[in-house]
C-alpha positions as semicolon CSV with decimal commas, in nm:
position;residue;x (nm);y (nm);z (nm)
1;M;0,030;-3,388;0,344
2;R;0,213;-3,478;0,664
3;D;0,516;-3,601;0,465
4;R;0,527;-3,283;0,259
5;L;0,511;-3,046;0,554
6;P;0,882;-3,054;0,651
7;E;0,979;-2,993;0,290
8;A;0,738;-2,700;0,266
9;V;0,871;-2,553;0,591
10;L;1,231;-2,585;0,478
11;A;1,143;-2,418;0,149
12;L;1,068;-2,093;0,332
13;R;1,328;-1,814;0,338
14;W;1,476;-1,893;0,678
15;D;1,797;-1,709;0,581
16;R;1,632;-1,370;0,636
17;A;1,729;-1,254;0,984
18;V;1,496;-1,075;1,222
19;L;1,777;-0,848;1,338
20;A;1,980;-0,765;1,031
21;R;2,337;-0,658;1,106
22;P;2,420;-0,450;1,306
23;L;2,083;-0,449;1,486
24;G;2,176;-0,750;1,699
25;P;2,412;-0,562;1,934
26;V;2,170;-0,269;1,949
27;A;1,889;-0,506;2,048
28;A;2,104;-0,661;2,320
29;V;2,184;-0,319;2,470
30;V;1,820;-0,208;2,458
31;A;1,704;-0,532;2,619
32;G;1,961;-0,488;2,895
33;L;1,855;-0,130;2,968
34;A;1,487;-0,226;2,964
35;A;1,559;-0,506;3,211
36;V;1,724;-0,259;3,447
37;V;1,426;-0,022;3,431
38;L;1,186;-0,313;3,483
39;V;1,371;-0,440;3,790
40;V;1,423;-0,095;3,944
41;G;1,055;-0,018;3,893
42;A;0,956;-0,348;4,053
43;V;1,172;-0,277;4,357
44;L;1,029;0,074;4,399
45;V;0,662;-0,034;4,387
46;A;0,684;-0,382;4,542
47;G;0,403;-0,446;4,788
48;H;0,236;-0,108;4,729
49;D;-0,141;-0,069;4,697
50;Y;-0,130;0,299;4,612
51;A;-0,014;0,534;4,338
52;S;0,321;0,706;4,359
53;T;0,344;1,084;4,332
54;L;0,451;1,045;3,971
55;D;0,158;0,815;3,903
56;E;-0,086;1,066;4,050
57;R;0,048;1,353;3,840
58;I;0,034;1,152;3,518
59;T;-0,313;1,019;3,595
60;L;-0,446;1,371;3,651
61;A;-0,316;1,469;3,306
62;A;-0,461;1,160;3,136
63;P;-0,721;1,236;2,867
64;R;-1,082;1,128;2,893
65;G;-1,281;0,925;2,641
66;Q;-1,418;0,620;2,814
67;V;-1,579;0,441;2,518
68;L;-1,270;0,460;2,298
69;F;-1,033;0,366;2,578
70;A;-1,254;0,076;2,688
71;A;-1,240;-0,058;2,331
72;L;-0,861;-0,027;2,326
73;V;-0,829;-0,212;2,655
74;A;-1,052;-0,490;2,519
75;V;-0,806;-0,540;2,231
76;G;-0,553;-0,664;2,485
77;D;-0,783;-0,935;2,622
78;V;-0,672;-1,294;2,568
79;M;-0,896;-1,385;2,273
80;S;-0,842;-1,058;2,086
81;A;-0,469;-1,078;2,151
82;A;-0,453;-1,433;2,015
83;V;-0,637;-1,335;1,697
84;L;-0,409;-1,036;1,637
85;A;-0,099;-1,249;1,694
86;V;-0,219;-1,509;1,442
87;V;-0,291;-1,235;1,189
88;L;0,061;-1,097;1,235
89;V;0,208;-1,445;1,189
90;A;0,016;-1,477;0,862
91;V;0,136;-1,134;0,745
92;C;0,497;-1,226;0,819
93;L;0,465;-1,550;0,623
94;A;0,300;-1,369;0,332
95;A;0,592;-1,124;0,332
96;G;0,837;-1,414;0,309
97;R;0,974;-1,362;0,660
98;P;0,935;-1,693;0,846
99;R;1,173;-1,590;1,125
100;H;0,951;-1,288;1,194
101;A;0,649;-1,520;1,188
102;L;0,815;-1,740;1,448
103;L;0,888;-1,431;1,656
104;A;0,525;-1,316;1,623
105;L;0,412;-1,657;1,741
106;L;0,647;-1,686;2,039
107;A;0,718;-1,335;2,169
108;P;0,366;-1,205;2,254
109;A;0,283;-1,533;2,428
110;A;0,612;-1,528;2,619
111;T;0,551;-1,166;2,719
112;G;0,212;-1,262;2,856
113;V;0,363;-1,545;3,058
114;V;0,638;-1,324;3,201
115;T;0,401;-1,042;3,304
116;T;0,166;-1,297;3,462
117;V;0,450;-1,453;3,662
118;L;0,596;-1,118;3,772
119;K;0,274;-0,962;3,901
120;P;0,236;-1,173;4,218
121;L;0,610;-1,164;4,276
122;V;0,613;-0,783;4,277
123;G;0,290;-0,766;4,472
124;R;0,179;-0,420;4,369
125;T;-0,199;-0,396;4,361
126;L;-0,474;-0,171;4,227
127;D;-0,820;-0,232;4,371
128;G;-0,693;-0,563;4,507
129;A;-0,558;-0,695;4,176
130;D;-0,187;-0,742;4,097
131;S;-0,087;-0,469;3,855
132;Y;0,290;-0,449;3,791
133;P;0,387;-0,499;3,513
134;S;0,090;-0,438;3,284
135;G;0,013;-0,742;3,068
136;H;-0,202;-0,541;2,827
137;T;0,079;-0,292;2,766
138;G;0,324;-0,579;2,731
139;F;0,108;-0,743;2,465
140;A;0,054;-0,420;2,270
141;T;0,425;-0,342;2,283
142;S;0,530;-0,691;2,176
143;L;0,295;-0,693;1,879
144;A;0,404;-0,344;1,775
145;L;0,773;-0,426;1,815
146;V;0,745;-0,736;1,597
147;T;0,556;-0,529;1,339
148;G;0,829;-0,265;1,350
149;L;1,099;-0,527;1,299
150;L;0,904;-0,666;1,004
151;L;0,869;-0,324;0,841
152;A;1,234;-0,244;0,910
153;S;1,335;-0,560;0,720
154;A;1,183;-0,429;0,397
155;P;1,438;-0,396;0,114
156;A;1,361;-0,026;0,081
157;V;1,484;0,035;0,438
158;R;1,859;-0,009;0,407
159;A;2,028;0,237;0,644
160;T;2,073;0,123;1,004
161;A;1,944;0,456;1,137
162;A;1,631;0,424;0,924
163;R;1,568;0,070;1,048
164;I;1,603;0,179;1,410
165;A;1,375;0,477;1,349
166;V;1,106;0,253;1,196
167;V;1,120;0,011;1,488
168;V;1,108;0,288;1,750
169;V;0,822;0,481;1,588
170;V;0,604;0,176;1,520
171;T;0,664;0,036;1,869
172;L;0,570;0,363;2,039
173;L;0,264;0,409;1,818
174;G;0,146;0,063;1,915
175;A;0,224;0,081;2,286
176;A;0,129;0,438;2,378
177;P;-0,247;0,421;2,304
178;M;-0,286;0,107;2,514
179;A;-0,091;0,261;2,803
180;V;-0,299;0,579;2,793
181;A;-0,623;0,378;2,776
182;L;-0,527;0,167;3,077
183;V;-0,445;0,473;3,287
184;A;-0,759;0,659;3,174
185;Q;-0,971;0,355;3,262
186;H;-0,797;0,328;3,602
187;V;-0,699;-0,028;3,520
188;H;-0,328;0,036;3,583
189;Y;-0,099;0,291;3,738
190;P;0,118;0,472;3,479
191;T;0,431;0,304;3,613
192;D;0,265;-0,035;3,559
193;T;0,250;0,043;3,188
194;V;0,619;0,136;3,188
195;G;0,691;-0,202;3,344
196;G;0,481;-0,376;3,080
197;F;0,657;-0,185;2,803
198;C;0,999;-0,280;2,936
199;T;0,896;-0,643;2,984
200;A;0,797;-0,664;2,619
201;L;1,122;-0,504;2,504
202;V;1,324;-0,758;2,700
203;V;1,122;-1,062;2,593
204;V;1,079;-0,975;2,225
205;L;1,440;-0,874;2,169
206;V;1,579;-1,175;2,356
207;V;1,352;-1,408;2,159
208;A;1,458;-1,233;1,837
209;L;1,824;-1,285;1,922
210;L;1,758;-1,652;1,999
211;V;1,562;-1,704;1,676
212;D;1,847;-1,558;1,470
213;R;2,096;-1,780;1,652
214;V;1,900;-2,107;1,661
215;V;1,721;-2,110;1,325
216;P;2,035;-2,120;1,106
217;A;2,172;-2,415;1,304
218;V;1,842;-2,604;1,287
219;T;1,793;-2,548;0,915
220;A;2,156;-2,642;0,847
221;R;2,106;-2,976;1,022
222;A;1,783;-3,033;0,832
223;R;1,948;-2,955;0,500
224;P;2,302;-3,098;0,500
225;G;2,538;-2,922;0,265
226;V;2,343;-2,596;0,268
227;P;2,525;-2,318;0,460
228;P;2,310;-2,148;0,726
229;G;2,190;-1,798;0,646
230;G;2,169;-1,515;0,892
């Protein structure tokens, strides 16, 4: 079994890119803009232990529904997040998209690491706990973004505008409920969720760009004479 594993891995369709042309440049621009928003937000709230005026206004308008929102927040906990990520990896493999599976494996975990590292650096707190950027929102966004990229890679979605629309809609549908739940549960300030959203955009899109760049070179070395796909 161990000897057959490399052959089985190489037999997968590694030529199918995560970011089909011309989505690569679009992803790079979006990641850059998200990084700017993330950094500006961090500078504005660094060291604060209170809500901004914008946070207060949004929080007052937040809907109520404690049981539902508590359940949504629980989905972003470590164990639930790990299970959902593994399920998404399996779905990507079943769809014949190993690069997406690799992205689903790496990006949510990397997003979690980045949000965890940034929180104490920014030093914004809510009830004594570091809060910016939101790790739960980052996870939800990363999972939704990978799902959107997977759906956008379907053969039926050919136009670039349609692919972008699919990615945007699916990402927002995945991220927004978690962000609303966190604010309604007073777990995060609204701007924390924006920071988590932007963190996920940066991490997932950068990892996607790296996967599309590195995988063809690795598979080409593993299979001499076979031109790398991409």
